[in-house]
Coordinates of C-alpha atoms and ligand atoms in Angstrom, one line a residue:
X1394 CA 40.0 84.0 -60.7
X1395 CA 38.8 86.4 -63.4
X1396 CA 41.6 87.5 -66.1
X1397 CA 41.1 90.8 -67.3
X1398 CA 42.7 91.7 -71.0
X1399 CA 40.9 94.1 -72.6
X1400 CA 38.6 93.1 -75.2
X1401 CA 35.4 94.4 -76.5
X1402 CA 32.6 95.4 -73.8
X1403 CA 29.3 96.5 -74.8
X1404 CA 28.6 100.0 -74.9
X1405 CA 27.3 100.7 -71.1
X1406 CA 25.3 102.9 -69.3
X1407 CA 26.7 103.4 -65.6
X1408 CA 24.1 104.8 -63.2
X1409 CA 25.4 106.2 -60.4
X1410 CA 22.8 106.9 -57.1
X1411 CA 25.1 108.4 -54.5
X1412 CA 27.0 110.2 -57.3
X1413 CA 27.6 113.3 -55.0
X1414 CA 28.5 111.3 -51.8
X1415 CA 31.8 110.5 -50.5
X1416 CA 32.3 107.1 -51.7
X1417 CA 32.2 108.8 -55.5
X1418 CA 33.8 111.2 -54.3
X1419 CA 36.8 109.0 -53.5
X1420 CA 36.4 105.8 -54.9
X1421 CA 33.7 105.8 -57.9
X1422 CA 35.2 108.4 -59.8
X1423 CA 38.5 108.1 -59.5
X1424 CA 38.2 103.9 -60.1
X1425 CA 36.4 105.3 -63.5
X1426 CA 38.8 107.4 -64.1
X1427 CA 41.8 104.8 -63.5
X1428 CA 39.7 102.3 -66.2
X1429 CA 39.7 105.4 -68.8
X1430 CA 43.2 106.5 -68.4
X1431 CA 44.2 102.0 -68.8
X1432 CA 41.9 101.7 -71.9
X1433 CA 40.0 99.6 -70.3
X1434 CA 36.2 101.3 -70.4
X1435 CA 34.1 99.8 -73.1
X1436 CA 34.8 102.3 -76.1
X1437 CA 31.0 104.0 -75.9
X1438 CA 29.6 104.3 -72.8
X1439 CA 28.2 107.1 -70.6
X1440 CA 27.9 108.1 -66.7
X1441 CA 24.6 109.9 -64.9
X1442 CA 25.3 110.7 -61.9
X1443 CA 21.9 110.1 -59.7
X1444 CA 20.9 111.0 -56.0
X1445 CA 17.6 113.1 -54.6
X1446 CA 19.6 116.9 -54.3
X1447 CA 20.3 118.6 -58.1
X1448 CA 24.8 119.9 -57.6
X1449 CA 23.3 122.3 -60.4
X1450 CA 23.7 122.1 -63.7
X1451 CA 25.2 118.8 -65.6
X1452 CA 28.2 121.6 -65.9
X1453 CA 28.6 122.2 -62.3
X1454 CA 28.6 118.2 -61.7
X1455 CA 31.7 118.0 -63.7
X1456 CA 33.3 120.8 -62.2
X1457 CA 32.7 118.7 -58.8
X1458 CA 33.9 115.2 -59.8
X1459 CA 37.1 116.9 -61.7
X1460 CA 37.8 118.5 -58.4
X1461 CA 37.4 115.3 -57.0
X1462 CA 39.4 113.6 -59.2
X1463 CA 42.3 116.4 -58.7
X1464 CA 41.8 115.0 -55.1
X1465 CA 42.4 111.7 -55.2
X1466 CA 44.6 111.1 -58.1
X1467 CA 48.2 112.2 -58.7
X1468 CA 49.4 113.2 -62.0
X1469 CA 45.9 113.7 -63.7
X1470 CA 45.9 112.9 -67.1
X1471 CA 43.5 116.3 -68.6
X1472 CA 42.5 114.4 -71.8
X1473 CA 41.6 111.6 -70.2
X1474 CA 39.6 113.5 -67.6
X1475 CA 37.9 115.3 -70.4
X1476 CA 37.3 112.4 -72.1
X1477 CA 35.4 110.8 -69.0
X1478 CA 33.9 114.2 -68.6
X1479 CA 31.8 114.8 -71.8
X1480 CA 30.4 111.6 -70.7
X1481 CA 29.1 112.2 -67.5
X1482 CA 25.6 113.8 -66.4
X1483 CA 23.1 114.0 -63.7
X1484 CA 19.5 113.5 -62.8
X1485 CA 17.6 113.9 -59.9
X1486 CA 15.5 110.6 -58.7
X1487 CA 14.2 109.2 -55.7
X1488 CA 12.4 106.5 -54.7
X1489 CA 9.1 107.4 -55.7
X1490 CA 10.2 109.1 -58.6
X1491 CA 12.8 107.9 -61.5
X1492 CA 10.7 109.0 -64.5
X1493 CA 13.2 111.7 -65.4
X1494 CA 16.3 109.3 -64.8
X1495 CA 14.6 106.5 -66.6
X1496 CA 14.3 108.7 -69.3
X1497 CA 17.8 110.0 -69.3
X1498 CA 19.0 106.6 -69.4
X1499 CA 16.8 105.6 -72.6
X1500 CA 18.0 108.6 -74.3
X1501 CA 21.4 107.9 -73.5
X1502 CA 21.1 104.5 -74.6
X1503 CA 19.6 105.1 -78.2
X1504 CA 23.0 107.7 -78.7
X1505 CA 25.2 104.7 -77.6
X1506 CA 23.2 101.5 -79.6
X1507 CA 22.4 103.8 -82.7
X1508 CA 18.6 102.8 -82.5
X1509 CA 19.5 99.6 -81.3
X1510 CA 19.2 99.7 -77.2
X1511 CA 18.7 95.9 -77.0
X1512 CA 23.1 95.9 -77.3
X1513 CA 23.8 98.3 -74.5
X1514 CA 23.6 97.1 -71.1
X1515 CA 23.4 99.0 -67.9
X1516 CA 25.5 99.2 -64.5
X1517 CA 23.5 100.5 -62.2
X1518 CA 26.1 101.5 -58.8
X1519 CA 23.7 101.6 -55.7
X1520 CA 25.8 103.9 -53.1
X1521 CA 23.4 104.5 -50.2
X1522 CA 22.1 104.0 -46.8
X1523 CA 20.3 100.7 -46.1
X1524 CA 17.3 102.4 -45.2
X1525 CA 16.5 102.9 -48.9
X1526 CA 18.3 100.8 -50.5
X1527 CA 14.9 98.1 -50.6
X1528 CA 12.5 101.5 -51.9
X1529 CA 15.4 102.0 -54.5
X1530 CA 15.5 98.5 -56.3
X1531 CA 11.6 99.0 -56.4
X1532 CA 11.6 102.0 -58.0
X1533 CA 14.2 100.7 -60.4
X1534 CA 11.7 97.6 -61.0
X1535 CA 8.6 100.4 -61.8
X1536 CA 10.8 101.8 -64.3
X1537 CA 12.1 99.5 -66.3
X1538 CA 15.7 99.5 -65.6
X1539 CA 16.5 96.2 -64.6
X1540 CA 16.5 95.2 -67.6
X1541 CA 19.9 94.3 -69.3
X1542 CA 21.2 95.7 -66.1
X1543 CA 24.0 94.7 -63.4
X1544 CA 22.6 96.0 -60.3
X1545 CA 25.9 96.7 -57.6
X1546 CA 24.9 97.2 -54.4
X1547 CA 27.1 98.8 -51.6
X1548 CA 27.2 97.5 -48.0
X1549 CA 26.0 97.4 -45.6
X1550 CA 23.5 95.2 -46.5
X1551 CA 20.8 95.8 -44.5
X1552 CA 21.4 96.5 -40.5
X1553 CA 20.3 93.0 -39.3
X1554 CA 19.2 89.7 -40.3
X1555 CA 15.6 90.7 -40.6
X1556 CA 16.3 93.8 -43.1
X1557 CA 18.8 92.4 -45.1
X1558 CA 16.2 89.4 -45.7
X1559 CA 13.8 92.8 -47.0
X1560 CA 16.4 93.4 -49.3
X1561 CA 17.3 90.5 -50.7
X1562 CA 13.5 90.0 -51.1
X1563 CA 13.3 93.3 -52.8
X1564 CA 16.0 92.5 -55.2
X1565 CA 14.5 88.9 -56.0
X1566 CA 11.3 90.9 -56.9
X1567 CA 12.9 92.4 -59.8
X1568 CA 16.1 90.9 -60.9
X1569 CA 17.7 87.7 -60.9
X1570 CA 21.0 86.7 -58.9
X1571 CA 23.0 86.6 -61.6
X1572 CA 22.6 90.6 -62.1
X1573 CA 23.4 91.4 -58.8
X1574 CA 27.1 92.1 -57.7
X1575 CA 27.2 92.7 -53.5
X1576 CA 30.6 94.8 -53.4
X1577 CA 32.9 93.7 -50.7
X1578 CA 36.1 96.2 -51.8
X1579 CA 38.4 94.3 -49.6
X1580 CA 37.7 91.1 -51.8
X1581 CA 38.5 93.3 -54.5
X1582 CA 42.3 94.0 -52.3
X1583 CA 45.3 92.4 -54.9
X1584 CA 46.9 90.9 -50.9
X1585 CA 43.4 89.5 -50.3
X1586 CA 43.4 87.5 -53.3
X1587 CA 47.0 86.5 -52.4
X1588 CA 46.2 84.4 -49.4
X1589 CA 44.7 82.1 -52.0
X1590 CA 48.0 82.2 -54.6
X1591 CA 50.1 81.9 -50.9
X1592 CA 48.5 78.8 -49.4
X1593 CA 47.4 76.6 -52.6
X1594 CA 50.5 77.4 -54.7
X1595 CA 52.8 76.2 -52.0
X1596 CA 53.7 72.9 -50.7
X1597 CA 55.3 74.6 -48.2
X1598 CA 51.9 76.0 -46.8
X1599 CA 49.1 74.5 -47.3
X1600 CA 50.1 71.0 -44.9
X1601 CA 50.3 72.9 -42.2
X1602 CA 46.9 75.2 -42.5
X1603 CA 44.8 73.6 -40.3
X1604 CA 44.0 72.7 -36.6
X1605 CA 46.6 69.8 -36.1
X1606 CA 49.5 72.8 -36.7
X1607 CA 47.7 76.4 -36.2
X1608 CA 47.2 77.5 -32.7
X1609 CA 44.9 80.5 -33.0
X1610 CA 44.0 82.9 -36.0
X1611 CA 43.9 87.1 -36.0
X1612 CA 42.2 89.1 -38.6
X1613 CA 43.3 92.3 -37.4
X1614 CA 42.4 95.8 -38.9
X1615 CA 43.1 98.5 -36.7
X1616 CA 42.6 102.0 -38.4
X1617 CA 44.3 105.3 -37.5
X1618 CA 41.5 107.5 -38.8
X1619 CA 38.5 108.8 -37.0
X1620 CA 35.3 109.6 -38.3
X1621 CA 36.2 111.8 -40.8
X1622 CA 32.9 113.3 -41.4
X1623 CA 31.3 110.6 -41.1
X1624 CA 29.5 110.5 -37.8
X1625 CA 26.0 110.4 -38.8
X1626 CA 26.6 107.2 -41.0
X1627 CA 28.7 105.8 -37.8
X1628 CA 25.8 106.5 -35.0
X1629 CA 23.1 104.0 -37.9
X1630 CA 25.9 102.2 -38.5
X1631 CA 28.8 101.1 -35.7
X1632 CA 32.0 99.0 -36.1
X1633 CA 30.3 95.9 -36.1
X1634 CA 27.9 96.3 -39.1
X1635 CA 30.6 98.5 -41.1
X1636 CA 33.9 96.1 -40.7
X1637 CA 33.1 92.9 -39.1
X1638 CA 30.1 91.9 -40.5
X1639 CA 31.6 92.2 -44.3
X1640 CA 35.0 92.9 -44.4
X1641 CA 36.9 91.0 -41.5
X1642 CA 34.4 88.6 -42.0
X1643 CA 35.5 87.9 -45.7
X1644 CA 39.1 87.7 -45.0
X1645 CA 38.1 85.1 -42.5
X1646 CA 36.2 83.1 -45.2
X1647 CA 39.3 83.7 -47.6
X1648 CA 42.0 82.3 -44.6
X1649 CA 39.4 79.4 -43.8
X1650 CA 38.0 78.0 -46.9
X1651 CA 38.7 74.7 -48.2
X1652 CA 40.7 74.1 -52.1
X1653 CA 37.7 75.7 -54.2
X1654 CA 39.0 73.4 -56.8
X1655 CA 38.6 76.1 -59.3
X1656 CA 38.8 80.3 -59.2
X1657 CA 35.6 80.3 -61.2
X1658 CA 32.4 82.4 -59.4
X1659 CA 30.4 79.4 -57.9
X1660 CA 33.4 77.3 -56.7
X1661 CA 35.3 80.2 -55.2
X1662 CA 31.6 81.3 -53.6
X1663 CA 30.7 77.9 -52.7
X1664 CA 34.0 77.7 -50.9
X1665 CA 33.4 80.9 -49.3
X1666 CA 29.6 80.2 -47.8
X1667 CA 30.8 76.7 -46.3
X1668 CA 33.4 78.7 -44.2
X1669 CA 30.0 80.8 -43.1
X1670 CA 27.9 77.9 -43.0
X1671 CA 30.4 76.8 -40.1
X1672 CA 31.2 79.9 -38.4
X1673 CA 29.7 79.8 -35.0
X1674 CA 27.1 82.4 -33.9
X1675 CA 29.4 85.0 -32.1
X1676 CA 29.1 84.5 -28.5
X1677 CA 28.2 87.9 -26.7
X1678 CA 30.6 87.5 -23.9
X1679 CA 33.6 86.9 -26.2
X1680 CA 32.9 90.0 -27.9
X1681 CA 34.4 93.4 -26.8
X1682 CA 32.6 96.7 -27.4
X1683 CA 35.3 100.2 -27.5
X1684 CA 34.0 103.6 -28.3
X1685 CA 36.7 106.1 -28.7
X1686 CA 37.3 109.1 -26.4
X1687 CA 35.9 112.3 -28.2
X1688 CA 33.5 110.3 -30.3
X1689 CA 30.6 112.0 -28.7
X1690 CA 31.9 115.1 -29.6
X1691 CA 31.3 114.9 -33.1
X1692 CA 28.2 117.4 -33.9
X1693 CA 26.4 114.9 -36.2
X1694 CA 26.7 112.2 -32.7
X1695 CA 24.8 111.6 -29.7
X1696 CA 25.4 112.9 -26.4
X1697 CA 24.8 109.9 -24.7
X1698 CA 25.5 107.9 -28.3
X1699 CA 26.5 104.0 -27.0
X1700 CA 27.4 103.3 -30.9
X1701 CA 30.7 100.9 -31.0
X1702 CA 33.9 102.6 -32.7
X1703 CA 35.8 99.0 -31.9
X1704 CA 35.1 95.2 -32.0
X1705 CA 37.0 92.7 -30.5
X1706 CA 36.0 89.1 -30.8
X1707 CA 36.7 85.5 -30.8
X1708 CA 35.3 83.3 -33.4
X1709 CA 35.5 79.6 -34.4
X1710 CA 34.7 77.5 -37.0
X1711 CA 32.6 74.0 -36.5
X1712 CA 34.5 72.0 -39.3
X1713 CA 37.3 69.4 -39.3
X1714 CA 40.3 71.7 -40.5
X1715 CA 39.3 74.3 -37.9
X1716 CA 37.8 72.8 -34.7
X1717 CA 38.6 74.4 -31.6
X1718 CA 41.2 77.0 -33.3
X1719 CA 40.2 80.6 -32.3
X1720 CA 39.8 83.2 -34.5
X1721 CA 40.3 86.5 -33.2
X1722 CA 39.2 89.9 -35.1
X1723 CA 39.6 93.2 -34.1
X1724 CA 39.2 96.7 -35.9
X1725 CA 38.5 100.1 -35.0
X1726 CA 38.7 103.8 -35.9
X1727 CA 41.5 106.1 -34.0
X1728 CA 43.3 103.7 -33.3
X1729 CA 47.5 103.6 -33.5
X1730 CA 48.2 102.5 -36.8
X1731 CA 46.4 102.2 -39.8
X1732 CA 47.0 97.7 -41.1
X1733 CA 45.5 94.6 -42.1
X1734 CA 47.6 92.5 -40.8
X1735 CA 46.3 88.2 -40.8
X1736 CA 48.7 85.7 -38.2
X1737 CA 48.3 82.3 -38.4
X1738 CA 50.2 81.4 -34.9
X1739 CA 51.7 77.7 -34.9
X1740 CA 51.1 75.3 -32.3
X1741 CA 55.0 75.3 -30.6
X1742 CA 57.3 73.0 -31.9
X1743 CA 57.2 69.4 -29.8
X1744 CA 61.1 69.2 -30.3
X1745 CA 63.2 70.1 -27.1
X1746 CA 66.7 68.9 -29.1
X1747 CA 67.3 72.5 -28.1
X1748 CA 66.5 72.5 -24.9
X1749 CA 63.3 74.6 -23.6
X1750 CA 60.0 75.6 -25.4
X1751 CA 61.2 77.1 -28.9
X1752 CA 58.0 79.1 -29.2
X1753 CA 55.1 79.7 -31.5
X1754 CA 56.4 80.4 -35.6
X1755 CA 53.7 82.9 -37.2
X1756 CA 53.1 83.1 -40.3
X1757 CA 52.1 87.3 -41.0
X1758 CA 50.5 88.6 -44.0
X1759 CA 50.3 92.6 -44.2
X1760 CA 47.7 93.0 -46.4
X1761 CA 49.3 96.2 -47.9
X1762 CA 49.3 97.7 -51.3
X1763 CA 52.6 96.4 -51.6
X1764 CA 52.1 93.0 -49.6
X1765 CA 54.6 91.2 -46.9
X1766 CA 54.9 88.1 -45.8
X1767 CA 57.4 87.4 -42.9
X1768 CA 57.7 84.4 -41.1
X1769 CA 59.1 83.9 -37.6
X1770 CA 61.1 81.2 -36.9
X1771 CA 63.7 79.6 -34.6
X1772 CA 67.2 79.3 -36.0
X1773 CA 71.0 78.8 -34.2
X1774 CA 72.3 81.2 -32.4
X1775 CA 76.2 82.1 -34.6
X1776 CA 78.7 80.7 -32.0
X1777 CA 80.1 77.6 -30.1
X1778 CA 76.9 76.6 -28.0
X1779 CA 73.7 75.0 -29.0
X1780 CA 71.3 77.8 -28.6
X1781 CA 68.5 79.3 -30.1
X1782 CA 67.6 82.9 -31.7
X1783 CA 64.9 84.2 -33.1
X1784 CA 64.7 85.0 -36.9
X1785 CA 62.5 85.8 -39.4
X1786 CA 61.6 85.4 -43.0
X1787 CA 60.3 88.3 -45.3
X1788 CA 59.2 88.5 -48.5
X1789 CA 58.3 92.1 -50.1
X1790 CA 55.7 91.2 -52.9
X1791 CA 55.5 94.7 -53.8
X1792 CA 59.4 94.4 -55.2
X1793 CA 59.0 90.7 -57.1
X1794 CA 56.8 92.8 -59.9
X1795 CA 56.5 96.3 -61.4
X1796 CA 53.3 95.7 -62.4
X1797 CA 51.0 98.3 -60.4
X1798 CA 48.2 96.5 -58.6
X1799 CA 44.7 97.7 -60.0
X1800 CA 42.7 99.4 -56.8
X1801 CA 40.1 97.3 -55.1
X1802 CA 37.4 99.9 -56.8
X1803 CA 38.9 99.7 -59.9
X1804 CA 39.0 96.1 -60.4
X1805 CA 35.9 95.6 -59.1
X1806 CA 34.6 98.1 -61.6
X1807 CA 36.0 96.2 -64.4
X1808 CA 34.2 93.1 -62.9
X1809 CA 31.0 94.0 -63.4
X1810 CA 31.7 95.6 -66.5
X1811 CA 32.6 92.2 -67.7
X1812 CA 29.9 90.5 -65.3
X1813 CA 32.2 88.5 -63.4
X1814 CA 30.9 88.1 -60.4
X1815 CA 34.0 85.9 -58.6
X1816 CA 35.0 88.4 -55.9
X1817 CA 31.5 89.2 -55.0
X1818 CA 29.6 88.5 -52.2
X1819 CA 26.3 85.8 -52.8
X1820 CA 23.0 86.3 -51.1
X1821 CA 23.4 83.4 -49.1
X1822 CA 26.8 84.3 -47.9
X1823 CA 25.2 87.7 -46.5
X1824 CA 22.4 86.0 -44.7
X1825 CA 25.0 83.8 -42.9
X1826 CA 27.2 86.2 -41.7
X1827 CA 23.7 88.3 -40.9
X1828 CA 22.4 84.5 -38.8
X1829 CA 26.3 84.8 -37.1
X1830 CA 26.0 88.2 -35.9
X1831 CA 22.6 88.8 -34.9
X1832 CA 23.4 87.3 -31.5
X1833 CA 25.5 90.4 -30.8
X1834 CA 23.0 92.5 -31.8
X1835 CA 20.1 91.4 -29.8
X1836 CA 22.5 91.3 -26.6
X1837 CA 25.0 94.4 -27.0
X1838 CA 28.3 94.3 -25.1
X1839 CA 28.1 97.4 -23.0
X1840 CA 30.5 100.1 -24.8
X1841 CA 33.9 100.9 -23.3
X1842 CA 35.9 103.7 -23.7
X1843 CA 39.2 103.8 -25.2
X1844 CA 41.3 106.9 -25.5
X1845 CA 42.1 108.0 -29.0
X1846 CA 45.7 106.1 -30.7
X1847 CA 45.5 103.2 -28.1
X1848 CA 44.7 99.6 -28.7
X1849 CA 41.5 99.2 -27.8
X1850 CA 39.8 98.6 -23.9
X1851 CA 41.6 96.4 -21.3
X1852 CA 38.8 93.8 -21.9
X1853 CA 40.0 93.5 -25.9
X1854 CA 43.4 93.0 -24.9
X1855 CA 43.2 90.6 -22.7
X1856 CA 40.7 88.8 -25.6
X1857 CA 43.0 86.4 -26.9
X1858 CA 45.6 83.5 -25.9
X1859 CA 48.7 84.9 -25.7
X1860 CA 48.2 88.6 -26.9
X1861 CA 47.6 90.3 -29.9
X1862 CA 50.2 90.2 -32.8
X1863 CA 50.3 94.0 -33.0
X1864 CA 50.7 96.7 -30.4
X1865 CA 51.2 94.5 -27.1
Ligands
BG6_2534 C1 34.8 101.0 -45.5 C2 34.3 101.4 -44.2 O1 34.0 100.0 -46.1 O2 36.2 100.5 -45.4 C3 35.2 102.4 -43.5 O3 33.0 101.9 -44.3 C4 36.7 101.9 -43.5 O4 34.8 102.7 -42.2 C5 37.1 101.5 -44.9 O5 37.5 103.0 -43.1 C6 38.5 100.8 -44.9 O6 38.8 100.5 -46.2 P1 40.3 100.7 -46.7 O7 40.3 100.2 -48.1 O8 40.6 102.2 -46.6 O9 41.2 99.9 -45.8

């Protein structure tokens, strides 16, 4: 994996299209600003905000993204806000027009190279709906900013396996794979990148992480939020292109994937797409489909709306370590709690020295800013007789350092800063996990409600062997 001192970057132009939507709002911005206020922002560079709707003046855009910034961030640090500030611009562009951006870009570039443009690159931060995304990387062809450019594109990508072939195909038409940086944030997660440092760095693990000692696998992410505001991007959207399809999907692929042999890009991504490569075609039947009570009543959603607010499913993976071990994710919006929580549940210990069946150990990792691990184990019972009690293991890895994890934005910001492209997602990756769950989308689960700050339908909980970790 990546380190990340700071050294010298080359002066940057970041183009931001979406600059004015949420994920800017709360992520973008303040990941920018978290770089600024670390030193770690290549000493001349400068922002333009892009997207088809002028906030106003290049004044009024600041005003917005400080405002944001006083949002999101505690303890804002005013010169270092100003400092990002006097950087930061807009332009209007759209897909059939980016003259004025293009030109914005050119004349930023020339301030930043003095005269000599061919040393500044560009980071060009694609934040927007799937529908355009293909007419956007065109446009970006026609004028000429691919060139020395990082293109990062937001998922999801595309809304099935035949559109996200589109726009791969449009971004092979102008740049190559090298430049192109799929963002995944929960890859960028410091507790994702753990289950690596857990399971390879640890005798103690890694013997037992296959089929001969795990039972059954959850990836579970249930959230406690709703929509919050987001109800038009939910009804083109749904649970199982927003979560599954990327995110659970990638900690699968993390939890599954054989010793990369190295944290460089291609071997950690190699690793990654043979898990894929693997990963059965979700069956229909073992997939559950919740929509929340009250979902309909959001204005920007559908009376009759049959969008999915909750997936349950089972998965497995054809290979030698993990034949015939299920995997079972699960996430959703208003749901009880808001964790990311993996369990590898043991096959029951063999032994009956004790007397009876001892049970399943699991082996939980809260993927947390401040990550757990707890184990759960058997031990004696204090006293005069032979019996057992159950125990368990924890290990805060939040207290073990004071070094504040970067967040996922962040890091991944600094990643394509320094075009590393490790804890990005490859092409091939995305058309796998597109082949795995177009099955699902050709032959929908009917929807089923669930009331708001429950666990999901009947049908979800009944899903796997032996119940769900959390909730039950
Ligand atoms: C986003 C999804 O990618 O991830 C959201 O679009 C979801 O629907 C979010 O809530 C969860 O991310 P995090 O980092 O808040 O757990």
């Amino acid at each position: 994996m990546p380190t990340h001192d700071v050294d010298d970057l080359a002066p940057h132009v970041l183009v931001l299209f979406g600059a004015t939507g949420d994920l800017a709002r709360r992520k973008l911005f303040p990941g920018l600003y978290a770089l600024a206020a670390a030193g770690r922002l290549p000493e001349r560079y400068a922002v333009i905000g892009s997207g088809r709707h002028s906030p106003g003046s290049d004044e009024e855009f600041r005003d917005q993204v400080r405002e944001a910034l006083a949002e999101s961030v505690d303890d804002l640090d005013e010169q270092v806000v100003d400092g990002l500030l006097e950087r930061v611009s807009f332009r209007t562009s759209d897909a059939d027009d980016g003259a004025d951006l293009a030109a914005a870009v050119r004349e930023a570039e020339e301030e930043l190279g003095d005269g000599a443009t061919d040393d500044v690159r560009r980071l060009v931060y694609l934040s927007l709906p799937p529908a355009i995304m293909g007419d956007m990387v065109a446009m970006l062809g026609r004028e000429d900013l691919v060139e020395r450019a990082r293109l990062v594109v937001e998922k999801p990508f595309g809304l099935d396996l035949a559109s996200s072939r589109e726009l791969d195909a449009a971004l092979k038409d102008v740049v190559e794979e090298d430049q192109v940086f799929r963002i995944d944030h929960f890859i960028g997660k410091e507790a994702v990148q753990n289950i690596l440092a857990l399971r390879f760095a640890n005798r103690l693990f890694e013997p037992a992480w296959d089929r001969r000692s795990v039972a059954s696998v959850q990836i579970d992410v249930p959230e406690d939020l709703g929509l919050e505001g987001r109800g038009g991007f939910y009804e083109s959207t749904g649970c199982l292109r927003d979560m599954i399809s990327t995110h659970l999907c990638q900690l699968l692929g993390f939890v599954a994937l054989e010793d990369p042999g190295s944290l460089d890009a291609p071997s950690l991504r190699d690793a990654k797409a043979a898990v894929f490569a693997d990963l059965r075609p979700f069956d229909p039947a073992r997939v559950v489909f919740g929509q929340f009570e009250g979902y309909r009543d959001d204005e920007d959603v559908a009376d009759d709306s049959e969008v999915e607010t909750f997936v349950a499913l089972e998965a497995y993976v054809d290979n030698e370590r993990w034949r015939d071990v299920p995997f079972y994710l699960r996430t959703g919006k208003a749901m009880p709690e808001g964790r990311r929580t993996i369990t590898l549940r043991f096959r029951p210990s063999e032994n009956r020295l004790f007397g009876g069946d001892p049970g399943p150990n699991e082996l939980v990792l809260e993927l947390t800013d401040d990550p757990v691990v707890t184990v759960d184990i058997r031990a004696k019972r204090p006293g005069p007789d032979p019996v057992l009690t159950d125990a368990t293991l924890r290990l805060d890895l939040g207290e073990q350092t004071d070094q504040e994890p970067l967040e996922a934005y962040e890091r991944l910001l600094l990643d394509v800063l320094r075009g590393d492209q490790t804890l990005f997602t490859r092409g091939d990756e995305v058309d796998r996990l597109w082949q795995v769950c177009q099955p699902v989308l050709d032959d929908r689960p009917e929807v089923q409600p669930y009331p708001q700050g429950s666990w999901g339908p009947q049908a979800a909980l009944d899903l796997p062997r032996g119940g769900w970790r959390l909730g039950d």
